[in-house]
């Protein structure tokens, strides 16, 4: 694998240096030339690139091939700033399909399966990525896109979907709607491929129980081409990185220093085979750990743990670092559904911190005394996990808006 990675990296660096002016400038500033990169071990000589660098060159600055060689674009949502447009040649689309096909096969998919794709289609990479992977496997592909839950369930039952692909929060919502409609016994799903947002092990267990499936994680970013950079196998202990196409490193997010295997830090990717939109040492801001421990599935590809959140997801509340994923873990451990909202504001120069949490139906119909007791137990568990106390507000079932794509968990009014 290292020999293949070296061979591909040398070519990728040369291609990028020759065709992408901002990379060439960055390398020149660091005094590095393509000839200095002769092995994968030389990677740390290269400068980093981050999302702001890509945004600054919107839309064409990082494109490495003439426009007439491109067949497709996808784009980031642009909710946190200017969009990034990613370009693809036909070979780029083929390699992306291949990566997503590996994810489907690892989840047990074959040409016999009916792959129900409820990720959004359009500029978002989820729908097109899993769609391409499913075609490559030869499965029957249902290009559902997100939304219209009633129609999703109708197709799922009528066409006997066996593999569901969507965000974990939409999978949880679909499970809820299927149970409400009394249709769980008509669902033929055996697996789900869920990603695009952070989700906890507790959430995995809930989805698996409610949909009666095995739930697999999948990871990727628009910048790297989309889903399929890494995927889970039946061991469900992290995602195998398609490292013949994407080389992964873990770095200290503060110093940029590369960290040894097993350390927690920011994951950085270098594409090895992309043509139209190559990436060298792209800082994802996702925090995770890499492991080369032997996997029972037989794959030897390095594994990345579930991302524990993003460096830019981290909330600083009254000086304390808080990740929304920590709150989700507490809620699910205490038997609440993963429907919650974190509301932050600033009053008299002090942060206010409220967590709204939906009760289960049983809890809601219980006596006020019991609800108050649950509320104070939840507060104690959150205080012990976070080191600070939020105001906990238990709300009625189904009052927090459901998401058809990536869930919105934080309303930070301090920024308004
Ligand atoms: O979310 C691509 C994707 C689509 C991945 C469908 C998986 C399935 P972006 O919208 O550019 O691309 O967002 C990328 O989403 O940096 C992570 O922070 C987060 N993310 C993606 N997959 C996971 C995952 C798509 N499995 C950003 N677990 C990334 C946790 C994830 N976070």
PDB file of C-alpha atoms in Angstrom, residues 160-336:
ATOM      1  CA  UNK A 160     -39.080  -3.647  -0.462  1.00  0.00           C
ATOM      2  CA  UNK A 161     -36.009  -1.474   0.139  1.00  0.00           C
ATOM      3  CA  UNK A 162     -33.232  -3.401   1.890  1.00  0.00           C
ATOM      4  CA  UNK A 163     -30.549  -0.745   2.458  1.00  0.00           C
ATOM      5  CA  UNK A 164     -31.382   2.770   3.625  1.00  0.00           C
ATOM      6  CA  UNK A 165     -28.929   5.616   3.018  1.00  0.00           C
ATOM      7  CA  UNK A 166     -29.579   8.953   4.806  1.00  0.00           C
ATOM      8  CA  UNK A 167     -28.407  11.073   7.721  1.00  0.00           C
ATOM      9  CA  UNK A 168     -28.724   9.370  11.124  1.00  0.00           C
ATOM     10  CA  UNK A 169     -31.121  12.073  12.293  1.00  0.00           C
ATOM     11  CA  UNK A 170     -33.410  11.419   9.316  1.00  0.00           C
ATOM     12  CA  UNK A 171     -33.157   7.652   9.933  1.00  0.00           C
ATOM     13  CA  UNK A 172     -34.342   8.256  13.519  1.00  0.00           C
ATOM     14  CA  UNK A 173     -37.220  10.375  12.217  1.00  0.00           C
ATOM     15  CA  UNK A 174     -38.189   7.780   9.598  1.00  0.00           C
ATOM     16  CA  UNK A 175     -38.178   5.073  12.296  1.00  0.00           C
ATOM     17  CA  UNK A 176     -40.497   7.198  14.407  1.00  0.00           C
ATOM     18  CA  UNK A 177     -42.872   7.773  11.448  1.00  0.00           C
ATOM     19  CA  UNK A 178     -42.845   4.060  10.459  1.00  0.00           C
ATOM     20  CA  UNK A 179     -43.806   3.012  13.988  1.00  0.00           C
ATOM     21  CA  UNK A 180     -46.510   5.669  14.175  1.00  0.00           C
ATOM     22  CA  UNK A 181     -47.987   4.389  10.904  1.00  0.00           C
ATOM     23  CA  UNK A 182     -47.895   0.829  12.318  1.00  0.00           C
ATOM     24  CA  UNK A 183     -45.832  -0.339   9.325  1.00  0.00           C
ATOM     25  CA  UNK A 184     -42.692  -1.725  10.948  1.00  0.00           C
ATOM     26  CA  UNK A 185     -43.616  -5.325  10.084  1.00  0.00           C
ATOM     27  CA  UNK A 186     -43.845  -4.394   6.391  1.00  0.00           C
ATOM     28  CA  UNK A 187     -40.325  -2.959   6.281  1.00  0.00           C
ATOM     29  CA  UNK A 188     -37.684  -5.232   4.708  1.00  0.00           C
ATOM     30  CA  UNK A 189     -34.601  -3.138   5.539  1.00  0.00           C
ATOM     31  CA  UNK A 190     -31.539  -5.081   6.683  1.00  0.00           C
ATOM     32  CA  UNK A 191     -28.930  -2.296   6.807  1.00  0.00           C
ATOM     33  CA  UNK A 192     -28.487   1.452   6.859  1.00  0.00           C
ATOM     34  CA  UNK A 193     -25.538   3.577   5.717  1.00  0.00           C
ATOM     35  CA  UNK A 194     -25.656   6.755   7.744  1.00  0.00           C
ATOM     36  CA  UNK A 195     -23.310   9.723   7.841  1.00  0.00           C
ATOM     37  CA  UNK A 196     -22.821  13.422   7.018  1.00  0.00           C
ATOM     38  CA  UNK A 197     -23.123  14.386  10.699  1.00  0.00           C
ATOM     39  CA  UNK A 198     -21.782  13.271  14.053  1.00  0.00           C
ATOM     40  CA  UNK A 199     -23.834  10.535  15.737  1.00  0.00           C
ATOM     41  CA  UNK A 200     -23.182   8.620  18.895  1.00  0.00           C
ATOM     42  CA  UNK A 201     -23.047   4.868  19.588  1.00  0.00           C
ATOM     43  CA  UNK A 202     -26.218   5.317  21.653  1.00  0.00           C
ATOM     44  CA  UNK A 203     -27.971   6.766  18.616  1.00  0.00           C
ATOM     45  CA  UNK A 204     -26.729   3.827  16.530  1.00  0.00           C
ATOM     46  CA  UNK A 205     -28.255   1.364  19.012  1.00  0.00           C
ATOM     47  CA  UNK A 206     -31.598   3.231  18.988  1.00  0.00           C
ATOM     48  CA  UNK A 207     -31.805   3.273  15.189  1.00  0.00           C
ATOM     49  CA  UNK A 208     -30.797  -0.410  14.958  1.00  0.00           C
ATOM     50  CA  UNK A 209     -33.470  -1.390  17.456  1.00  0.00           C
ATOM     51  CA  UNK A 210     -36.222   0.765  15.977  1.00  0.00           C
ATOM     52  CA  UNK A 211     -35.602  -0.128  12.327  1.00  0.00           C
ATOM     53  CA  UNK A 212     -34.434  -3.725  13.055  1.00  0.00           C
ATOM     54  CA  UNK A 213     -31.299  -3.244  10.969  1.00  0.00           C
ATOM     55  CA  UNK A 214     -27.528  -3.043  11.269  1.00  0.00           C
ATOM     56  CA  UNK A 215     -26.423   0.615  11.027  1.00  0.00           C
ATOM     57  CA  UNK A 216     -23.115   1.455   9.333  1.00  0.00           C
ATOM     58  CA  UNK A 217     -21.261   4.751   9.449  1.00  0.00           C
ATOM     59  CA  UNK A 218     -19.935   6.517   6.347  1.00  0.00           C
ATOM     60  CA  UNK A 219     -17.779   9.638   6.180  1.00  0.00           C
ATOM     61  CA  UNK A 220     -16.649  12.160   3.639  1.00  0.00           C
ATOM     62  CA  UNK A 221     -16.633  15.836   2.694  1.00  0.00           C
ATOM     63  CA  UNK A 222     -17.591  17.773  -0.396  1.00  0.00           C
ATOM     64  CA  UNK A 223     -13.960  18.869  -0.754  1.00  0.00           C
ATOM     65  CA  UNK A 224     -12.681  15.264  -0.966  1.00  0.00           C
ATOM     66  CA  UNK A 225     -15.479  14.345  -3.456  1.00  0.00           C
ATOM     67  CA  UNK A 226     -18.223  13.418  -0.954  1.00  0.00           C
ATOM     68  CA  UNK A 227     -19.210  10.334   1.044  1.00  0.00           C
ATOM     69  CA  UNK A 228     -16.983   7.277   0.755  1.00  0.00           C
ATOM     70  CA  UNK A 229     -13.653   8.607   2.011  1.00  0.00           C
ATOM     71  CA  UNK A 230     -14.192   6.017   4.739  1.00  0.00           C
ATOM     72  CA  UNK A 231     -16.864   3.446   5.581  1.00  0.00           C
ATOM     73  CA  UNK A 232     -17.692   0.920   8.240  1.00  0.00           C
ATOM     74  CA  UNK A 233     -17.549  -2.878   7.969  1.00  0.00           C
ATOM     75  CA  UNK A 234     -19.482  -5.456   9.997  1.00  0.00           C
ATOM     76  CA  UNK A 235     -17.150  -5.001  13.000  1.00  0.00           C
ATOM     77  CA  UNK A 236     -18.636  -1.483  13.478  1.00  0.00           C
ATOM     78  CA  UNK A 237     -15.558  -0.184  15.314  1.00  0.00           C
ATOM     79  CA  UNK A 238     -14.575   2.699  13.071  1.00  0.00           C
ATOM     80  CA  UNK A 239     -14.428   3.450   9.370  1.00  0.00           C
ATOM     81  CA  UNK A 240     -11.881   2.000   6.946  1.00  0.00           C
ATOM     82  CA  UNK A 241     -10.271   4.818   4.972  1.00  0.00           C
ATOM     83  CA  UNK A 242     -10.054   4.242   1.216  1.00  0.00           C
ATOM     84  CA  UNK A 243      -6.368   4.986   1.565  1.00  0.00           C
ATOM     85  CA  UNK A 244      -5.449   4.008  -1.962  1.00  0.00           C
ATOM     86  CA  UNK A 245      -7.274   7.246  -2.906  1.00  0.00           C
ATOM     87  CA  UNK A 246      -7.124   9.364   0.280  1.00  0.00           C
ATOM     88  CA  UNK A 247      -4.139   9.458   2.625  1.00  0.00           C
ATOM     89  CA  UNK A 248      -5.085  10.282   6.227  1.00  0.00           C
ATOM     90  CA  UNK A 249      -2.946  11.983   8.879  1.00  0.00           C
ATOM     91  CA  UNK A 250      -3.779  13.135  12.405  1.00  0.00           C
ATOM     92  CA  UNK A 251      -2.311  16.474  13.456  1.00  0.00           C
ATOM     93  CA  UNK A 252      -2.328  18.623  16.553  1.00  0.00           C
ATOM     94  CA  UNK A 253      -4.892  21.312  15.595  1.00  0.00           C
ATOM     95  CA  UNK A 254      -2.958  24.001  17.481  1.00  0.00           C
ATOM     96  CA  UNK A 255       0.605  23.349  16.295  1.00  0.00           C
ATOM     97  CA  UNK A 256      -0.018  21.505  13.000  1.00  0.00           C
ATOM     98  CA  UNK A 257       2.441  18.800  14.082  1.00  0.00           C
ATOM     99  CA  UNK A 258       1.715  15.282  12.737  1.00  0.00           C
ATOM    100  CA  UNK A 259       0.810  12.935  15.615  1.00  0.00           C
ATOM    101  CA  UNK A 260       1.546   9.198  15.958  1.00  0.00           C
ATOM    102  CA  UNK A 261      -1.091   6.506  15.386  1.00  0.00           C
ATOM    103  CA  UNK A 262      -3.620   6.325  18.192  1.00  0.00           C
ATOM    104  CA  UNK A 263      -3.449  10.043  19.068  1.00  0.00           C
ATOM    105  CA  UNK A 264      -6.561  12.164  19.047  1.00  0.00           C
ATOM    106  CA  UNK A 265      -6.381  15.179  16.774  1.00  0.00           C
ATOM    107  CA  UNK A 266      -7.594  16.793  13.574  1.00  0.00           C
ATOM    108  CA  UNK A 267      -7.819  14.511  10.559  1.00  0.00           C
ATOM    109  CA  UNK A 268      -6.110  15.790   7.414  1.00  0.00           C
ATOM    110  CA  UNK A 269      -6.572  14.245   3.952  1.00  0.00           C
ATOM    111  CA  UNK A 270      -4.436  14.207   0.835  1.00  0.00           C
ATOM    112  CA  UNK A 271      -6.067  12.946  -2.337  1.00  0.00           C
ATOM    113  CA  UNK A 272      -3.872  10.567  -4.319  1.00  0.00           C
ATOM    114  CA  UNK A 273      -5.799  10.129  -7.553  1.00  0.00           C
ATOM    115  CA  UNK A 274      -8.064  13.128  -8.112  1.00  0.00           C
ATOM    116  CA  UNK A 275      -7.796  15.069 -11.325  1.00  0.00           C
ATOM    117  CA  UNK A 276     -10.101  18.101 -11.316  1.00  0.00           C
ATOM    118  CA  UNK A 277      -9.967  19.093  -7.644  1.00  0.00           C
ATOM    119  CA  UNK A 278      -6.908  17.574  -5.954  1.00  0.00           C
ATOM    120  CA  UNK A 279      -6.348  18.223  -2.256  1.00  0.00           C
ATOM    121  CA  UNK A 280      -2.981  18.268  -0.530  1.00  0.00           C
ATOM    122  CA  UNK A 281      -3.047  18.111   3.287  1.00  0.00           C
ATOM    123  CA  UNK A 282      -6.584  19.399   3.607  1.00  0.00           C
ATOM    124  CA  UNK A 283      -7.498  20.300   7.193  1.00  0.00           C
ATOM    125  CA  UNK A 284     -10.991  18.921   7.817  1.00  0.00           C
ATOM    126  CA  UNK A 285     -11.428  20.283  11.383  1.00  0.00           C
ATOM    127  CA  UNK A 286     -12.875  16.879  12.316  1.00  0.00           C
ATOM    128  CA  UNK A 287     -11.445  15.438  15.511  1.00  0.00           C
ATOM    129  CA  UNK A 288     -10.725  11.723  15.524  1.00  0.00           C
ATOM    130  CA  UNK A 289      -8.206   8.892  15.975  1.00  0.00           C
ATOM    131  CA  UNK A 290      -6.600   6.516  13.437  1.00  0.00           C
ATOM    132  CA  UNK A 291      -5.926   2.857  14.158  1.00  0.00           C
ATOM    133  CA  UNK A 292      -4.116   0.062  12.307  1.00  0.00           C
ATOM    134  CA  UNK A 293      -5.340  -2.643  14.676  1.00  0.00           C
ATOM    135  CA  UNK A 294      -6.220  -5.816  12.794  1.00  0.00           C
ATOM    136  CA  UNK A 295      -9.871  -5.900  11.743  1.00  0.00           C
ATOM    137  CA  UNK A 296     -11.943  -9.086  11.856  1.00  0.00           C
ATOM    138  CA  UNK A 297     -13.395  -8.284   8.413  1.00  0.00           C
ATOM    139  CA  UNK A 298      -9.991  -8.870   6.827  1.00  0.00           C
ATOM    140  CA  UNK A 299      -9.618  -5.381   5.365  1.00  0.00           C
ATOM    141  CA  UNK A 300      -6.196  -3.892   6.033  1.00  0.00           C
ATOM    142  CA  UNK A 301      -7.190  -0.279   5.337  1.00  0.00           C
ATOM    143  CA  UNK A 302      -6.484   2.058   8.265  1.00  0.00           C
ATOM    144  CA  UNK A 303      -9.537   2.847  10.399  1.00  0.00           C
ATOM    145  CA  UNK A 304     -10.715   6.222  11.668  1.00  0.00           C
ATOM    146  CA  UNK A 305     -12.849   6.381  14.793  1.00  0.00           C
ATOM    147  CA  UNK A 306     -16.213   8.102  14.673  1.00  0.00           C
ATOM    148  CA  UNK A 307     -15.415  11.824  14.494  1.00  0.00           C
ATOM    149  CA  UNK A 308     -15.914  13.251  17.974  1.00  0.00           C
ATOM    150  CA  UNK A 309     -17.039  16.583  16.634  1.00  0.00           C
ATOM    151  CA  UNK A 310     -15.393  19.380  14.740  1.00  0.00           C
ATOM    152  CA  UNK A 311     -12.948  21.920  16.103  1.00  0.00           C
ATOM    153  CA  UNK A 312     -15.467  24.537  14.917  1.00  0.00           C
ATOM    154  CA  UNK A 313     -18.454  22.665  16.506  1.00  0.00           C
ATOM    155  CA  UNK A 314     -16.952  23.210  19.897  1.00  0.00           C
ATOM    156  CA  UNK A 315     -18.948  25.712  21.906  1.00  0.00           C
ATOM    157  CA  UNK A 316     -17.199  27.872  24.439  1.00  0.00           C
ATOM    158  CA  UNK A 317     -19.758  28.546  27.150  1.00  0.00           C
ATOM    159  CA  UNK A 318     -18.673  30.629  30.121  1.00  0.00           C
ATOM    160  CA  UNK A 319     -15.116  29.660  29.253  1.00  0.00           C
ATOM    161  CA  UNK A 320     -15.821  25.903  29.199  1.00  0.00           C
ATOM    162  CA  UNK A 321     -15.453  23.772  26.037  1.00  0.00           C
ATOM    163  CA  UNK A 322     -18.658  21.904  25.204  1.00  0.00           C
ATOM    164  CA  UNK A 323     -19.327  19.547  22.271  1.00  0.00           C
ATOM    165  CA  UNK A 324     -22.992  18.912  21.305  1.00  0.00           C
ATOM    166  CA  UNK A 325     -22.081  15.194  21.004  1.00  0.00           C
ATOM    167  CA  UNK A 326     -21.398  15.071  24.784  1.00  0.00           C
ATOM    168  CA  UNK A 327     -24.946  16.276  25.426  1.00  0.00           C
ATOM    169  CA  UNK A 328     -26.373  13.687  23.004  1.00  0.00           C
ATOM    170  CA  UNK A 329     -24.512  10.885  24.800  1.00  0.00           C
ATOM    171  CA  UNK A 330     -25.975  11.911  28.176  1.00  0.00           C
ATOM    172  CA  UNK A 331     -29.511  12.173  26.773  1.00  0.00           C
ATOM    173  CA  UNK A 332     -29.492   8.787  25.075  1.00  0.00           C
ATOM    174  CA  UNK A 333     -27.909   7.128  28.137  1.00  0.00           C
ATOM    175  CA  UNK A 334     -30.743   8.511  30.238  1.00  0.00           C
ATOM    176  CA  UNK A 335     -33.393   7.114  27.884  1.00  0.00           C
ATOM    177  CA  UNK A 336     -34.331  10.324  26.048  1.00  0.00           C
TER     178      UNK A 336
END
